[in-house]
Amino acid sequence: GIQVEQSPPDLILQEGANSTLRCNFSDSVNNLQWFHQNPWGQLINLFYIPSGTKQNGRLSATTVATERYSLLYISSSQTTDSGVYFCAVYTGGFKTIFGAGTRLFVKA
Amino acid sequence: DSGVTQTPKHLITATGQRVTLRCSPRSGDLSVYWYQQSLDQGLQFLIQYYNGEERAKGNILERFSAQQFPDLHSELNLSSLELGDSALYFCASSLEGGGPGDTQYFGPGTRLTVL
């Protein structure tokens, strides 16, 4: 089956720093989403981005489907950005596969 | 608030028991998805229903079953519970059947503890 790998697994940032999170996938996908799981466990939809680039405030994402990767950029990080960031891909069989996540901690 | 509701928020039960988790999708969404998040397995897709019918099946155990009712709410039934079933169970919903362009929105989850 399709493999989804996220890097880095853990990231510690000083408040105000920028970061790039990566999601690699091993086969063609129909959809790709980025989620943030906050410290209370809630999964929050960040981007639906099967291809191209999107921006929402300090966050932006780029997916290069032909090269099978997606990047999530966080600029001017804040303590509220802490949590786990997941990418999820949807295959032709309508199955959703999550990566293992990147755990981010932003220090004040 | 995603618009997806799940009840109960927390559930504590004993091994061998059976529980039912409930999910109400966002207004207008036809698909409901169930996921399990555990420390050792991460986030795993269990099953999807679209407009009342099973659409896709993932890593769902035979002891688990689900259904989607005519009003589109869904229930996940877990039986003969084992310690390893302790996890956070998420429900998500989407407008269509899960193809390209169909964004999933997640509920707050039900935390199940099996003692």
Short mmCIF file of C-alpha atoms in Angstrom, two decimals:
data_model
loop_
_atom_site.label_atom_id
_atom_site.label_comp_id
_atom_site.label_asym_id
_atom_site.label_seq_id
_atom_site.Cartn_x
_atom_site.Cartn_y
_atom_site.Cartn_z
CA GLY A 1 0.00 0.00 0.00
CA ILE A 2 0.90 3.64 -0.17
CA GLN A 3 3.47 4.89 2.32
CA VAL A 4 3.37 8.34 3.85
CA GLU A 5 6.46 9.68 5.59
CA GLN A 6 6.71 12.94 7.49
CA SER A 7 9.82 14.75 8.56
CA PRO A 8 11.17 15.78 10.91
CA PRO A 9 9.47 13.66 13.58
CA ASP A 10 10.11 16.31 16.24
CA LEU A 11 10.85 20.01 16.05
CA ILE A 12 11.56 22.58 18.73
CA LEU A 13 11.42 26.24 17.75
CA GLN A 14 11.92 29.53 19.45
CA GLU A 15 8.89 31.78 19.14
CA GLY A 16 9.19 33.86 15.98
CA ALA A 17 11.19 31.29 14.02
CA ASN A 18 10.15 29.81 10.68
CA SER A 19 9.92 26.11 9.83
CA THR A 20 9.22 23.70 7.00
CA LEU A 21 7.51 20.36 7.49
CA ARG A 22 7.65 17.72 4.79
CA CYS A 23 5.32 14.93 3.70
CA ASN A 24 6.47 12.33 1.16
CA PHE A 25 4.13 9.79 -0.36
CA SER A 26 4.98 6.73 -2.39
CA ASP A 27 2.23 6.71 -5.01
CA SER A 28 -0.26 8.94 -6.79
CA VAL A 29 -2.99 10.31 -4.57
CA ASN A 30 -6.36 11.93 -5.17
CA ASN A 31 -6.35 14.28 -2.23
CA LEU A 32 -3.94 15.54 0.38
CA GLN A 33 -4.77 17.39 3.57
CA TRP A 34 -2.71 18.92 6.35
CA PHE A 35 -4.07 18.84 9.90
CA HIS A 36 -2.96 20.29 13.21
CA GLN A 37 -3.73 18.30 16.33
CA ASN A 38 -3.68 20.72 19.24
CA PRO A 39 -2.60 19.75 22.76
CA TRP A 40 -6.24 19.01 23.62
CA GLY A 41 -6.45 16.40 20.87
CA GLN A 42 -8.62 18.29 18.41
CA LEU A 43 -7.77 17.72 14.73
CA ILE A 44 -8.02 20.97 12.83
CA ASN A 45 -8.10 21.06 9.07
CA LEU A 46 -5.38 23.38 7.75
CA PHE A 47 -5.25 22.84 4.02
CA TYR A 48 -6.78 20.71 1.34
CA ILE A 49 -3.99 20.74 -1.24
CA PRO A 50 -3.66 17.95 -3.81
CA SER A 51 -1.44 20.23 -5.90
CA GLY A 52 -0.21 23.79 -6.07
CA THR A 53 0.27 26.35 -3.29
CA LYS A 54 -2.11 27.82 -0.74
CA GLN A 55 -1.66 30.35 2.02
CA ASN A 56 -3.64 31.09 5.14
CA GLY A 57 -2.11 33.74 7.35
CA ARG A 58 1.25 32.58 8.67
CA LEU A 59 0.78 29.11 7.21
CA SER A 60 1.25 28.05 3.64
CA ALA A 61 1.47 24.72 1.87
CA THR A 62 2.81 23.46 -1.43
CA THR A 63 2.21 20.09 -3.03
CA VAL A 64 4.21 18.85 -5.99
CA ALA A 65 2.13 15.85 -6.99
CA THR A 66 4.45 14.75 -9.80
CA GLU A 67 7.32 14.46 -7.31
CA ARG A 68 5.11 13.06 -4.54
CA TYR A 69 5.72 15.48 -1.74
CA SER A 70 4.05 18.29 0.13
CA LEU A 71 5.52 21.02 2.33
CA LEU A 72 3.91 22.97 5.14
CA TYR A 73 5.52 26.30 5.99
CA ILE A 74 5.02 27.98 9.35
CA SER A 75 6.31 31.52 9.59
CA SER A 76 6.78 33.64 12.72
CA SER A 77 5.84 30.69 14.90
CA GLN A 78 3.77 31.21 18.05
CA THR A 79 3.35 29.06 21.14
CA THR A 80 -0.17 28.25 19.98
CA ASP A 81 1.32 26.51 16.95
CA SER A 82 2.53 23.72 19.21
CA GLY A 83 1.04 20.30 18.65
CA VAL A 84 1.30 17.58 16.04
CA TYR A 85 1.03 18.23 12.32
CA PHE A 86 -0.28 15.41 10.15
CA CYS A 87 -0.56 15.02 6.44
CA ALA A 88 -3.20 12.64 5.13
CA VAL A 89 -3.52 11.28 1.64
CA TYR A 90 -6.54 9.74 0.00
CA THR A 91 -6.03 6.92 -2.43
CA GLY A 92 -8.13 5.71 -5.32
CA GLY A 93 -9.68 3.13 -3.01
CA PHE A 94 -11.18 5.89 -0.88
CA LYS A 95 -8.90 5.02 2.00
CA THR A 96 -7.26 7.73 4.04
CA ILE A 97 -3.70 7.20 5.13
CA PHE A 98 -2.06 9.43 7.70
CA GLY A 99 1.61 10.05 8.19
CA ALA A 100 3.12 9.58 11.64
CA GLY A 101 3.13 13.33 12.20
CA THR A 102 5.62 16.04 13.13
CA ARG A 103 5.51 17.03 16.79
CA LEU A 104 6.20 20.76 17.13
CA PHE A 105 6.98 22.62 20.32
CA VAL A 106 7.33 26.39 20.20
CA LYS A 107 9.14 27.93 23.15
CA ALA A 108 8.21 31.38 24.44
CA ASP B 1 -15.78 24.11 15.80
CA SER B 2 -15.87 21.76 12.79
CA GLY B 3 -19.61 21.10 13.01
CA VAL B 4 -19.05 17.38 13.61
CA THR B 5 -20.25 16.17 17.01
CA GLN B 6 -19.28 13.02 18.86
CA THR B 7 -20.66 11.48 22.02
CA PRO B 8 -19.59 10.60 24.60
CA LYS B 9 -16.36 12.56 25.07
CA HIS B 10 -14.94 10.01 27.49
CA LEU B 11 -15.79 6.38 28.10
CA ILE B 12 -14.30 4.06 30.67
CA THR B 13 -15.23 0.40 30.57
CA ALA B 14 -13.92 -3.06 31.34
CA THR B 15 -12.45 -5.78 29.16
CA GLY B 16 -15.06 -7.94 27.45
CA GLN B 17 -17.66 -5.21 27.40
CA ARG B 18 -19.40 -3.57 24.42
CA VAL B 19 -19.71 0.16 23.76
CA THR B 20 -21.30 2.38 21.14
CA LEU B 21 -19.80 5.64 19.93
CA ARG B 22 -21.99 8.15 18.15
CA CYS B 23 -21.22 10.72 15.47
CA SER B 24 -23.33 13.44 13.88
CA PRO B 25 -21.84 14.84 10.66
CA ARG B 26 -21.86 18.44 9.53
CA SER B 27 -25.14 19.57 8.06
CA GLY B 28 -25.31 18.45 4.42
CA ASP B 29 -22.37 16.05 4.56
CA LEU B 30 -23.11 12.61 3.18
CA SER B 31 -19.96 10.75 4.20
CA VAL B 32 -18.87 9.69 7.67
CA TYR B 33 -15.45 8.26 8.45
CA TRP B 34 -14.18 6.57 11.60
CA TYR B 35 -10.55 6.65 12.75
CA GLN B 36 -8.64 5.22 15.69
CA GLN B 37 -5.67 7.01 17.21
CA SER B 38 -3.49 5.02 19.56
CA LEU B 39 0.03 5.60 20.82
CA ASP B 40 1.50 2.59 19.03
CA GLN B 41 -0.52 2.61 15.78
CA GLY B 42 -0.96 6.32 15.15
CA LEU B 43 -4.02 7.49 13.23
CA GLN B 44 -5.70 4.63 11.39
CA PHE B 45 -8.66 4.70 9.05
CA LEU B 46 -11.35 2.24 10.11
CA ILE B 47 -14.34 2.62 7.82
CA GLN B 48 -16.31 5.06 5.67
CA TYR B 49 -20.03 5.30 5.02
CA TYR B 50 -21.56 7.31 2.24
CA ASN B 51 -25.27 8.09 2.26
CA GLY B 52 -26.06 5.06 4.37
CA GLU B 53 -23.86 2.52 2.63
CA GLU B 54 -20.38 1.23 3.40
CA ARG B 55 -17.92 2.90 0.99
CA ALA B 56 -14.47 1.85 2.13
CA LYS B 57 -13.01 -0.36 4.80
CA GLY B 58 -9.63 0.05 6.43
CA ASN B 59 -8.03 -1.63 9.42
CA ILE B 60 -11.25 -2.36 11.25
CA LEU B 61 -11.30 -5.40 13.49
CA GLU B 62 -14.07 -7.99 13.17
CA ARG B 63 -15.12 -7.14 16.74
CA PHE B 64 -15.93 -3.64 15.53
CA SER B 65 -18.87 -2.66 13.38
CA ALA B 66 -20.43 0.56 12.19
CA GLN B 67 -23.52 1.83 10.48
CA GLN B 68 -24.94 5.05 9.10
CA PHE B 69 -28.59 5.77 9.69
CA PRO B 70 -31.12 7.49 7.38
CA ASP B 71 -30.58 10.80 9.19
CA LEU B 72 -26.86 10.31 8.34
CA HIS B 73 -25.60 10.02 11.88
CA SER B 74 -23.30 7.08 12.47
CA GLU B 75 -22.49 4.69 15.26
CA LEU B 76 -19.35 2.66 15.85
CA ASN B 77 -19.88 -0.46 17.92
CA LEU B 78 -16.92 -2.01 19.71
CA SER B 79 -17.42 -5.40 21.33
CA SER B 80 -15.39 -7.90 23.37
CA LEU B 81 -13.17 -5.00 24.31
CA GLU B 82 -9.51 -5.56 25.02
CA LEU B 83 -6.96 -3.38 26.76
CA GLY B 84 -5.42 -2.58 23.38
CA ASP B 85 -8.65 -0.99 22.18
CA SER B 86 -8.00 1.96 24.46
CA ALA B 87 -7.60 4.89 22.08
CA LEU B 88 -9.03 8.13 20.82
CA TYR B 89 -11.75 7.46 18.24
CA PHE B 90 -12.43 10.19 15.73
CA CYS B 91 -15.32 10.68 13.40
CA ALA B 92 -15.01 12.87 10.31
CA SER B 93 -17.48 13.94 7.67
CA SER B 94 -17.29 15.22 4.13
CA LEU B 95 -19.73 16.54 1.60
CA GLU B 96 -19.32 13.83 -1.02
CA GLY B 97 -18.04 10.28 -1.23
CA GLY B 98 -14.38 10.94 -0.62
CA GLY B 99 -13.04 11.55 -4.09
CA PRO B 100 -10.93 14.43 -5.35
CA GLY B 101 -11.92 17.75 -3.83
CA ASP B 102 -13.70 16.24 -0.86
CA THR B 103 -12.38 17.74 2.38
CA GLN B 104 -12.77 15.87 5.66
CA TYR B 105 -13.71 17.69 8.87
CA PHE B 106 -13.04 16.00 12.19
CA GLY B 107 -15.07 15.80 15.37
CA PRO B 108 -13.55 16.25 18.85
CA GLY B 109 -13.13 12.52 19.39
CA THR B 110 -14.19 9.99 22.02
CA ARG B 111 -11.50 8.83 24.40
CA LEU B 112 -12.05 5.17 25.25
CA THR B 113 -10.29 3.61 28.20
CA VAL B 114 -10.56 -0.13 28.71
CA LEU B 115 -9.54 -1.33 32.16
#
